[in-house]
């Protein structure tokens, strides 16, 4: 399978940040892995122009579950696709926490992304309290079962395992913790869909240049979803390179 390095800019990035996206494209004109940047929706069309004829794909950070309608402030998957996105992150833990999103809604959003011809990047992950209670595998299996889009295939769906306590905190899960969850997710997916071996399982949570190679050497880690370290080309590029070398 082709691995994936995905950058999530979150609510960061004015027009000047497009130079960072261009920097990634210049550093990786012909990468051996898929490279995806997810800027805020306000930058998608300009990012699409900035990255035209490059190997860097664009994604969005969320979409509405409906195709259109009376949903003030929301964006339909088809709108994001028209703006240049080929993928959408759904169920990021910040949306689960900030907007109370649950598995059923996340599944519907993923299905909307797929219906619009995009890849759904479905995020799951336990909180610190859940890990300390020993319920990590139960929590991520239940999130996977509840939020995997109907009609998921290895081509249209990516799963990102992101322990909530490791996002933006500088705390990285240990290789043993990541290995345990990724192996379990692969097994769970195998019971849920055809072609589970080819579904990309990303790790996310304080991935940076210094720890990327160690993380990418873990079985069933097929790439990363990167937050903070995706904002600057000089930080994200070595992560892409580490994935190419893994
Ligand atoms: C994320 O936003 O998905 C993420 C993993 O953030 P960070 O890399 O900053 O921990």
PDB file of C-alpha atoms and ligand atoms in Angstrom:
ATOM      1  CA  UNK A   1       0.000   0.000   0.000  1.00  0.00           C
ATOM      2  CA  UNK A   2       1.082   3.606  -0.522  1.00  0.00           C
ATOM      3  CA  UNK A   3       1.711   5.241   2.826  1.00  0.00           C
ATOM      4  CA  UNK A   4       0.308   8.636   3.770  1.00  0.00           C
ATOM      5  CA  UNK A   5       1.759  11.676   5.494  1.00  0.00           C
ATOM      6  CA  UNK A   6      -1.119  14.027   6.307  1.00  0.00           C
ATOM      7  CA  UNK A   7      -0.816  17.474   7.854  1.00  0.00           C
ATOM      8  CA  UNK A   8      -3.671  19.059   9.772  1.00  0.00           C
ATOM      9  CA  UNK A   9      -3.246  22.795  10.117  1.00  0.00           C
ATOM     10  CA  UNK A  10      -6.308  23.084  12.395  1.00  0.00           C
ATOM     11  CA  UNK A  11      -7.413  26.736  12.876  1.00  0.00           C
ATOM     12  CA  UNK A  12      -4.035  28.068  11.770  1.00  0.00           C
ATOM     13  CA  UNK A  13      -2.938  29.691   8.573  1.00  0.00           C
ATOM     14  CA  UNK A  14      -3.489  32.973   6.744  1.00  0.00           C
ATOM     15  CA  UNK A  15      -2.584  33.443   3.091  1.00  0.00           C
ATOM     16  CA  UNK A  16       1.099  33.858   3.950  1.00  0.00           C
ATOM     17  CA  UNK A  17       1.151  30.236   5.125  1.00  0.00           C
ATOM     18  CA  UNK A  18       0.700  29.055   1.541  1.00  0.00           C
ATOM     19  CA  UNK A  19       4.446  29.484   1.134  1.00  0.00           C
ATOM     20  CA  UNK A  20       4.843  26.602   3.603  1.00  0.00           C
ATOM     21  CA  UNK A  21       2.629  24.381   1.437  1.00  0.00           C
ATOM     22  CA  UNK A  22       4.684  25.374  -1.587  1.00  0.00           C
ATOM     23  CA  UNK A  23       7.829  24.599   0.400  1.00  0.00           C
ATOM     24  CA  UNK A  24       6.610  21.041   0.988  1.00  0.00           C
ATOM     25  CA  UNK A  25       5.827  20.623  -2.704  1.00  0.00           C
ATOM     26  CA  UNK A  26       9.274  21.870  -3.713  1.00  0.00           C
ATOM     27  CA  UNK A  27      10.984  19.550  -1.220  1.00  0.00           C
ATOM     28  CA  UNK A  28       8.959  16.551  -2.469  1.00  0.00           C
ATOM     29  CA  UNK A  29       8.384  16.863  -6.216  1.00  0.00           C
ATOM     30  CA  UNK A  30       7.932  13.136  -6.672  1.00  0.00           C
ATOM     31  CA  UNK A  31       7.355  11.475  -3.283  1.00  0.00           C
ATOM     32  CA  UNK A  32       7.065   7.718  -2.925  1.00  0.00           C
ATOM     33  CA  UNK A  33       4.292   8.232  -0.358  1.00  0.00           C
ATOM     34  CA  UNK A  34       1.065  10.209  -0.501  1.00  0.00           C
ATOM     35  CA  UNK A  35       1.380  13.687   0.991  1.00  0.00           C
ATOM     36  CA  UNK A  36      -1.722  15.588   2.061  1.00  0.00           C
ATOM     37  CA  UNK A  37      -2.121  19.015   3.621  1.00  0.00           C
ATOM     38  CA  UNK A  38      -5.367  20.045   5.307  1.00  0.00           C
ATOM     39  CA  UNK A  39      -5.380  23.848   5.645  1.00  0.00           C
ATOM     40  CA  UNK A  40      -8.399  25.735   6.957  1.00  0.00           C
ATOM     41  CA  UNK A  41     -11.244  25.756   4.425  1.00  0.00           C
ATOM     42  CA  UNK A  42     -10.675  29.469   3.782  1.00  0.00           C
ATOM     43  CA  UNK A  43      -7.354  28.629   2.126  1.00  0.00           C
ATOM     44  CA  UNK A  44      -8.412  25.624   0.061  1.00  0.00           C
ATOM     45  CA  UNK A  45      -8.893  27.306  -3.291  1.00  0.00           C
ATOM     46  CA  UNK A  46      -5.718  29.355  -2.991  1.00  0.00           C
ATOM     47  CA  UNK A  47      -3.823  26.297  -1.786  1.00  0.00           C
ATOM     48  CA  UNK A  48      -5.122  24.401  -4.802  1.00  0.00           C
ATOM     49  CA  UNK A  49      -3.681  27.119  -7.034  1.00  0.00           C
ATOM     50  CA  UNK A  50      -0.409  27.166  -5.093  1.00  0.00           C
ATOM     51  CA  UNK A  51      -0.080  23.383  -5.368  1.00  0.00           C
ATOM     52  CA  UNK A  52      -1.266  22.991  -8.968  1.00  0.00           C
ATOM     53  CA  UNK A  53       0.961  20.528 -10.816  1.00  0.00           C
ATOM     54  CA  UNK A  54       2.552  19.416  -7.548  1.00  0.00           C
ATOM     55  CA  UNK A  55       2.455  16.008  -5.866  1.00  0.00           C
ATOM     56  CA  UNK A  56       0.833  17.423  -2.728  1.00  0.00           C
ATOM     57  CA  UNK A  57      -2.875  16.733  -2.273  1.00  0.00           C
ATOM     58  CA  UNK A  58      -5.295  18.861  -0.276  1.00  0.00           C
ATOM     59  CA  UNK A  59      -7.798  17.893   2.364  1.00  0.00           C
ATOM     60  CA  UNK A  60     -10.398  19.542   4.562  1.00  0.00           C
ATOM     61  CA  UNK A  61     -10.701  19.249   8.323  1.00  0.00           C
ATOM     62  CA  UNK A  62     -14.424  18.542   8.609  1.00  0.00           C
ATOM     63  CA  UNK A  63     -17.601  18.450   6.544  1.00  0.00           C
ATOM     64  CA  UNK A  64     -21.327  18.427   7.166  1.00  0.00           C
ATOM     65  CA  UNK A  65     -23.159  15.131   6.837  1.00  0.00           C
ATOM     66  CA  UNK A  66     -25.811  16.597   4.529  1.00  0.00           C
ATOM     67  CA  UNK A  67     -25.384  17.355   0.852  1.00  0.00           C
ATOM     68  CA  UNK A  68     -26.716  20.906   1.158  1.00  0.00           C
ATOM     69  CA  UNK A  69     -29.378  22.867   2.968  1.00  0.00           C
ATOM     70  CA  UNK A  70     -30.138  25.072   5.953  1.00  0.00           C
ATOM     71  CA  UNK A  71     -26.963  24.568   7.985  1.00  0.00           C
ATOM     72  CA  UNK A  72     -25.554  28.034   8.575  1.00  0.00           C
ATOM     73  CA  UNK A  73     -21.794  28.121   8.757  1.00  0.00           C
ATOM     74  CA  UNK A  74     -21.297  24.533   7.670  1.00  0.00           C
ATOM     75  CA  UNK A  75     -19.671  23.213   4.514  1.00  0.00           C
ATOM     76  CA  UNK A  76     -20.844  20.270   2.417  1.00  0.00           C
ATOM     77  CA  UNK A  77     -18.345  17.697   1.255  1.00  0.00           C
ATOM     78  CA  UNK A  78     -19.089  18.508  -2.381  1.00  0.00           C
ATOM     79  CA  UNK A  79     -18.199  22.172  -1.735  1.00  0.00           C
ATOM     80  CA  UNK A  80     -14.868  21.167  -0.249  1.00  0.00           C
ATOM     81  CA  UNK A  81     -14.219  18.869  -3.195  1.00  0.00           C
ATOM     82  CA  UNK A  82     -14.965  21.699  -5.608  1.00  0.00           C
ATOM     83  CA  UNK A  83     -12.560  23.913  -3.636  1.00  0.00           C
ATOM     84  CA  UNK A  84      -9.790  21.388  -4.205  1.00  0.00           C
ATOM     85  CA  UNK A  85      -9.976  18.849  -1.377  1.00  0.00           C
ATOM     86  CA  UNK A  86      -9.573  15.174  -2.159  1.00  0.00           C
ATOM     87  CA  UNK A  87      -9.898  14.063   1.468  1.00  0.00           C
ATOM     88  CA  UNK A  88     -11.706  15.134   4.630  1.00  0.00           C
ATOM     89  CA  UNK A  89     -10.747  14.526   8.253  1.00  0.00           C
ATOM     90  CA  UNK A  90     -13.817  13.465  10.237  1.00  0.00           C
ATOM     91  CA  UNK A  91     -14.135  12.858  13.951  1.00  0.00           C
ATOM     92  CA  UNK A  92     -10.961  14.604  15.023  1.00  0.00           C
ATOM     93  CA  UNK A  93     -10.874  14.535  18.826  1.00  0.00           C
ATOM     94  CA  UNK A  94     -11.000  18.342  18.885  1.00  0.00           C
ATOM     95  CA  UNK A  95     -14.336  18.184  17.063  1.00  0.00           C
ATOM     96  CA  UNK A  96     -15.519  15.377  19.288  1.00  0.00           C
ATOM     97  CA  UNK A  97     -14.632  17.544  22.326  1.00  0.00           C
ATOM     98  CA  UNK A  98     -15.406  21.078  21.068  1.00  0.00           C
ATOM     99  CA  UNK A  99     -18.595  20.218  19.175  1.00  0.00           C
ATOM    100  CA  UNK A 100     -19.822  17.108  20.953  1.00  0.00           C
ATOM    101  CA  UNK A 101     -19.551  14.986  17.827  1.00  0.00           C
ATOM    102  CA  UNK A 102     -20.266  11.299  18.317  1.00  0.00           C
ATOM    103  CA  UNK A 103     -19.659   8.176  16.297  1.00  0.00           C
ATOM    104  CA  UNK A 104     -22.988   8.168  14.470  1.00  0.00           C
ATOM    105  CA  UNK A 105     -22.521  11.705  13.169  1.00  0.00           C
ATOM    106  CA  UNK A 106     -18.897  11.010  12.280  1.00  0.00           C
ATOM    107  CA  UNK A 107     -19.923   7.951  10.304  1.00  0.00           C
ATOM    108  CA  UNK A 108     -22.475  10.089   8.419  1.00  0.00           C
ATOM    109  CA  UNK A 109     -19.842  12.722   7.694  1.00  0.00           C
ATOM    110  CA  UNK A 110     -17.471  10.067   6.389  1.00  0.00           C
ATOM    111  CA  UNK A 111     -20.198   8.709   4.158  1.00  0.00           C
ATOM    112  CA  UNK A 112     -20.858  12.239   2.857  1.00  0.00           C
ATOM    113  CA  UNK A 113     -17.156  12.639   2.081  1.00  0.00           C
ATOM    114  CA  UNK A 114     -17.097   9.340   0.199  1.00  0.00           C
ATOM    115  CA  UNK A 115     -20.287  10.217  -1.671  1.00  0.00           C
ATOM    116  CA  UNK A 116     -18.553  13.419  -2.813  1.00  0.00           C
ATOM    117  CA  UNK A 117     -15.697  11.342  -4.193  1.00  0.00           C
ATOM    118  CA  UNK A 118     -13.271  12.049  -1.396  1.00  0.00           C
ATOM    119  CA  UNK A 119     -11.264   9.985   1.062  1.00  0.00           C
ATOM    120  CA  UNK A 120     -12.612   9.993   4.617  1.00  0.00           C
ATOM    121  CA  UNK A 121      -9.897  10.150   7.296  1.00  0.00           C
ATOM    122  CA  UNK A 122     -11.705   8.836  10.347  1.00  0.00           C
ATOM    123  CA  UNK A 123     -10.075   9.726  13.682  1.00  0.00           C
ATOM    124  CA  UNK A 124     -10.381   7.644  16.815  1.00  0.00           C
ATOM    125  CA  UNK A 125      -8.504   7.597  20.101  1.00  0.00           C
ATOM    126  CA  UNK A 126      -8.833   7.263  23.836  1.00  0.00           C
ATOM    127  CA  UNK A 127      -8.567   9.936  26.505  1.00  0.00           C
ATOM    128  CA  UNK A 128      -6.012   9.732  29.290  1.00  0.00           C
ATOM    129  CA  UNK A 129      -8.713   8.670  31.755  1.00  0.00           C
ATOM    130  CA  UNK A 130      -9.776   5.862  29.424  1.00  0.00           C
ATOM    131  CA  UNK A 131      -6.192   4.667  29.031  1.00  0.00           C
ATOM    132  CA  UNK A 132      -5.599   4.769  32.768  1.00  0.00           C
ATOM    133  CA  UNK A 133      -8.801   2.797  33.291  1.00  0.00           C
ATOM    134  CA  UNK A 134      -7.437   0.091  30.995  1.00  0.00           C
ATOM    135  CA  UNK A 135     -10.194   0.565  28.418  1.00  0.00           C
ATOM    136  CA  UNK A 136      -8.121   1.779  25.437  1.00  0.00           C
ATOM    137  CA  UNK A 137      -8.783  -1.169  23.142  1.00  0.00           C
ATOM    138  CA  UNK A 138     -12.453  -1.248  24.038  1.00  0.00           C
ATOM    139  CA  UNK A 139     -12.801   2.491  23.339  1.00  0.00           C
ATOM    140  CA  UNK A 140     -11.002   2.534  19.995  1.00  0.00           C
ATOM    141  CA  UNK A 141     -12.779  -0.633  18.786  1.00  0.00           C
ATOM    142  CA  UNK A 142     -16.106   0.852  19.709  1.00  0.00           C
ATOM    143  CA  UNK A 143     -15.268   4.165  17.984  1.00  0.00           C
ATOM    144  CA  UNK A 144     -14.116   2.252  14.907  1.00  0.00           C
ATOM    145  CA  UNK A 145     -17.268   0.161  14.768  1.00  0.00           C
ATOM    146  CA  UNK A 146     -19.446   3.226  15.311  1.00  0.00           C
ATOM    147  CA  UNK A 147     -17.765   5.619  12.918  1.00  0.00           C
ATOM    148  CA  UNK A 148     -16.504   3.466  10.027  1.00  0.00           C
ATOM    149  CA  UNK A 149     -18.456   4.691   7.001  1.00  0.00           C
ATOM    150  CA  UNK A 150     -20.802   2.258   5.333  1.00  0.00           C
ATOM    151  CA  UNK A 151     -19.168   1.326   2.044  1.00  0.00           C
ATOM    152  CA  UNK A 152     -15.653   1.919   3.394  1.00  0.00           C
ATOM    153  CA  UNK A 153     -12.912   0.555   1.129  1.00  0.00           C
ATOM    154  CA  UNK A 154      -9.117   0.815   1.341  1.00  0.00           C
ATOM    155  CA  UNK A 155      -9.340   3.460  -1.389  1.00  0.00           C
ATOM    156  CA  UNK A 156     -11.930   5.725   0.206  1.00  0.00           C
ATOM    157  CA  UNK A 157     -11.187   5.392   3.923  1.00  0.00           C
ATOM    158  CA  UNK A 158      -8.174   5.994   6.161  1.00  0.00           C
ATOM    159  CA  UNK A 159      -8.186   5.420   9.918  1.00  0.00           C
ATOM    160  CA  UNK A 160      -6.160   7.705  12.181  1.00  0.00           C
ATOM    161  CA  UNK A 161      -5.431   6.474  15.696  1.00  0.00           C
ATOM    162  CA  UNK A 162      -4.793   9.548  17.808  1.00  0.00           C
ATOM    163  CA  UNK A 163      -4.609   9.141  21.569  1.00  0.00           C
ATOM    164  CA  UNK A 164      -6.260  12.331  22.824  1.00  0.00           C
ATOM    165  CA  UNK A 165      -3.626  12.763  25.521  1.00  0.00           C
ATOM    166  CA  UNK A 166      -0.870  12.800  22.892  1.00  0.00           C
ATOM    167  CA  UNK A 167      -2.356  15.485  20.633  1.00  0.00           C
ATOM    168  CA  UNK A 168      -0.612  18.813  20.878  1.00  0.00           C
ATOM    169  CA  UNK A 169       0.903  17.875  24.219  1.00  0.00           C
ATOM    170  CA  UNK A 170       4.363  16.736  23.188  1.00  0.00           C
ATOM    171  CA  UNK A 171       3.546  13.372  24.800  1.00  0.00           C
ATOM    172  CA  UNK A 172       3.950  10.548  22.324  1.00  0.00           C
ATOM    173  CA  UNK A 173       2.521   7.106  22.862  1.00  0.00           C
ATOM    174  CA  UNK A 174       5.272   4.527  23.316  1.00  0.00           C
ATOM    175  CA  UNK A 175       6.061   2.195  20.419  1.00  0.00           C
ATOM    176  CA  UNK A 176       4.524  -0.638  22.474  1.00  0.00           C
ATOM    177  CA  UNK A 177       1.300   1.315  23.006  1.00  0.00           C
ATOM    178  CA  UNK A 178       1.061   2.235  19.323  1.00  0.00           C
ATOM    179  CA  UNK A 179       1.867  -1.321  18.212  1.00  0.00           C
ATOM    180  CA  UNK A 180      -0.798  -2.805  20.466  1.00  0.00           C
ATOM    181  CA  UNK A 181      -3.548  -0.494  19.240  1.00  0.00           C
ATOM    182  CA  UNK A 182      -2.630  -0.669  15.551  1.00  0.00           C
ATOM    183  CA  UNK A 183      -2.485  -4.468  15.574  1.00  0.00           C
ATOM    184  CA  UNK A 184      -5.838  -4.566  17.325  1.00  0.00           C
ATOM    185  CA  UNK A 185      -7.368  -2.108  14.860  1.00  0.00           C
ATOM    186  CA  UNK A 186      -6.132  -4.177  11.923  1.00  0.00           C
ATOM    187  CA  UNK A 187      -7.735  -7.265  13.425  1.00  0.00           C
ATOM    188  CA  UNK A 188     -10.975  -5.415  14.128  1.00  0.00           C
ATOM    189  CA  UNK A 189     -11.096  -4.028  10.592  1.00  0.00           C
ATOM    190  CA  UNK A 190     -10.559  -7.506   9.186  1.00  0.00           C
ATOM    191  CA  UNK A 191     -13.809  -8.561  10.860  1.00  0.00           C
ATOM    192  CA  UNK A 192     -15.630  -5.509   9.522  1.00  0.00           C
ATOM    193  CA  UNK A 193     -14.705  -5.159   5.850  1.00  0.00           C
ATOM    194  CA  UNK A 194     -13.021  -6.685   2.828  1.00  0.00           C
ATOM    195  CA  UNK A 195      -9.512  -5.569   2.027  1.00  0.00           C
ATOM    196  CA  UNK A 196      -8.769  -4.515   5.608  1.00  0.00           C
ATOM    197  CA  UNK A 197      -5.057  -5.222   5.136  1.00  0.00           C
ATOM    198  CA  UNK A 198      -4.866  -2.409   2.603  1.00  0.00           C
ATOM    199  CA  UNK A 199      -6.575   0.247   4.746  1.00  0.00           C
ATOM    200  CA  UNK A 200      -4.066   2.825   5.851  1.00  0.00           C
ATOM    201  CA  UNK A 201      -3.766   3.154   9.628  1.00  0.00           C
ATOM    202  CA  UNK A 202      -2.188   6.449  10.602  1.00  0.00           C
ATOM    203  CA  UNK A 203      -0.777   7.343  13.992  1.00  0.00           C
ATOM    204  CA  UNK A 204      -1.277  10.877  15.248  1.00  0.00           C
ATOM    205  CA  UNK A 205      -0.114  12.607  18.406  1.00  0.00           C
ATOM    206  CA  UNK A 206       2.954  14.840  18.626  1.00  0.00           C
ATOM    207  CA  UNK A 207       4.691  13.249  15.630  1.00  0.00           C
ATOM    208  CA  UNK A 208       7.781  15.244  14.707  1.00  0.00           C
ATOM    209  CA  UNK A 209      11.012  14.833  12.793  1.00  0.00           C
ATOM    210  CA  UNK A 210      12.780  13.493  15.888  1.00  0.00           C
ATOM    211  CA  UNK A 211      10.367  10.602  16.514  1.00  0.00           C
ATOM    212  CA  UNK A 212       8.943   9.892  13.048  1.00  0.00           C
ATOM    213  CA  UNK A 213      11.347   7.122  12.020  1.00  0.00           C
ATOM    214  CA  UNK A 214      10.756   5.183  15.233  1.00  0.00           C
ATOM    215  CA  UNK A 215       6.984   5.469  14.840  1.00  0.00           C
ATOM    216  CA  UNK A 216       7.028   4.513  11.154  1.00  0.00           C
ATOM    217  CA  UNK A 217       8.967   1.327  11.967  1.00  0.00           C
ATOM    218  CA  UNK A 218       6.036   0.004  14.039  1.00  0.00           C
ATOM    219  CA  UNK A 219       3.980  -2.721  12.331  1.00  0.00           C
ATOM    220  CA  UNK A 220       0.616  -1.550  10.957  1.00  0.00           C
ATOM    221  CA  UNK A 221       1.625   2.123  11.070  1.00  0.00           C
ATOM    222  CA  UNK A 222       1.044   3.244   7.505  1.00  0.00           C
ATOM    223  CA  UNK A 223       1.715   6.930   7.983  1.00  0.00           C
ATOM    224  CA  UNK A 224       0.894   9.828  10.259  1.00  0.00           C
ATOM    225  CA  UNK A 225      -1.619  12.562  10.866  1.00  0.00           C
ATOM    226  CA  UNK A 226       0.485  15.503  11.975  1.00  0.00           C
ATOM    227  CA  UNK A 227      -0.770  18.679  13.630  1.00  0.00           C
ATOM    228  CA  UNK A 228       1.753  21.186  14.938  1.00  0.00           C
ATOM    229  CA  UNK A 229       4.698  19.859  12.952  1.00  0.00           C
ATOM    230  CA  UNK A 230       2.803  20.248   9.663  1.00  0.00           C
ATOM    231  CA  UNK A 231       2.624  24.039   9.840  1.00  0.00           C
ATOM    232  CA  UNK A 232       6.165  24.645   8.646  1.00  0.00           C
ATOM    233  CA  UNK A 233       7.704  22.991   5.608  1.00  0.00           C
ATOM    234  CA  UNK A 234      10.999  22.617   7.445  1.00  0.00           C
ATOM    235  CA  UNK A 235       9.248  20.564  10.160  1.00  0.00           C
ATOM    236  CA  UNK A 236       6.904  18.538   7.946  1.00  0.00           C
ATOM    237  CA  UNK A 237       9.353  17.699   5.181  1.00  0.00           C
ATOM    238  CA  UNK A 238      11.617  15.474   7.343  1.00  0.00           C
ATOM    239  CA  UNK A 239       8.514  13.558   8.470  1.00  0.00           C
ATOM    240  CA  UNK A 240       7.616  12.923   4.812  1.00  0.00           C
ATOM    241  CA  UNK A 241      11.188  11.818   4.181  1.00  0.00           C
ATOM    242  CA  UNK A 242      11.135   9.481   7.191  1.00  0.00           C
ATOM    243  CA  UNK A 243       7.982   7.853   5.857  1.00  0.00           C
ATOM    244  CA  UNK A 244       9.563   7.448   2.439  1.00  0.00           C
ATOM    245  CA  UNK A 245      12.518   5.716   4.061  1.00  0.00           C
ATOM    246  CA  UNK A 246      10.470   3.487   6.387  1.00  0.00           C
TER     247      UNK A 246
HETATM  248  C1  LIG B   1      -3.619  16.278  15.155  1.00  0.00           C
HETATM  249  O1  LIG B   1      -4.043  17.401  15.086  1.00  0.00           O
HETATM  250  O2  LIG B   1      -4.244  15.364  14.599  1.00  0.00           O
HETATM  251  C2  LIG B   1      -2.377  16.045  15.872  1.00  0.00           C
HETATM  252  C3  LIG B   1      -1.924  14.820  15.978  1.00  0.00           C
HETATM  253  O3  LIG B   1      -1.737  17.133  16.424  1.00  0.00           O
HETATM  254  P1  LIG B   1      -0.215  17.195  16.976  1.00  0.00           P
HETATM  255  O4  LIG B   1       0.641  16.535  15.918  1.00  0.00           O
HETATM  256  O5  LIG B   1       0.056  18.648  17.121  1.00  0.00           O
HETATM  257  O6  LIG B   1      -0.180  16.432  18.250  1.00  0.00           O
END
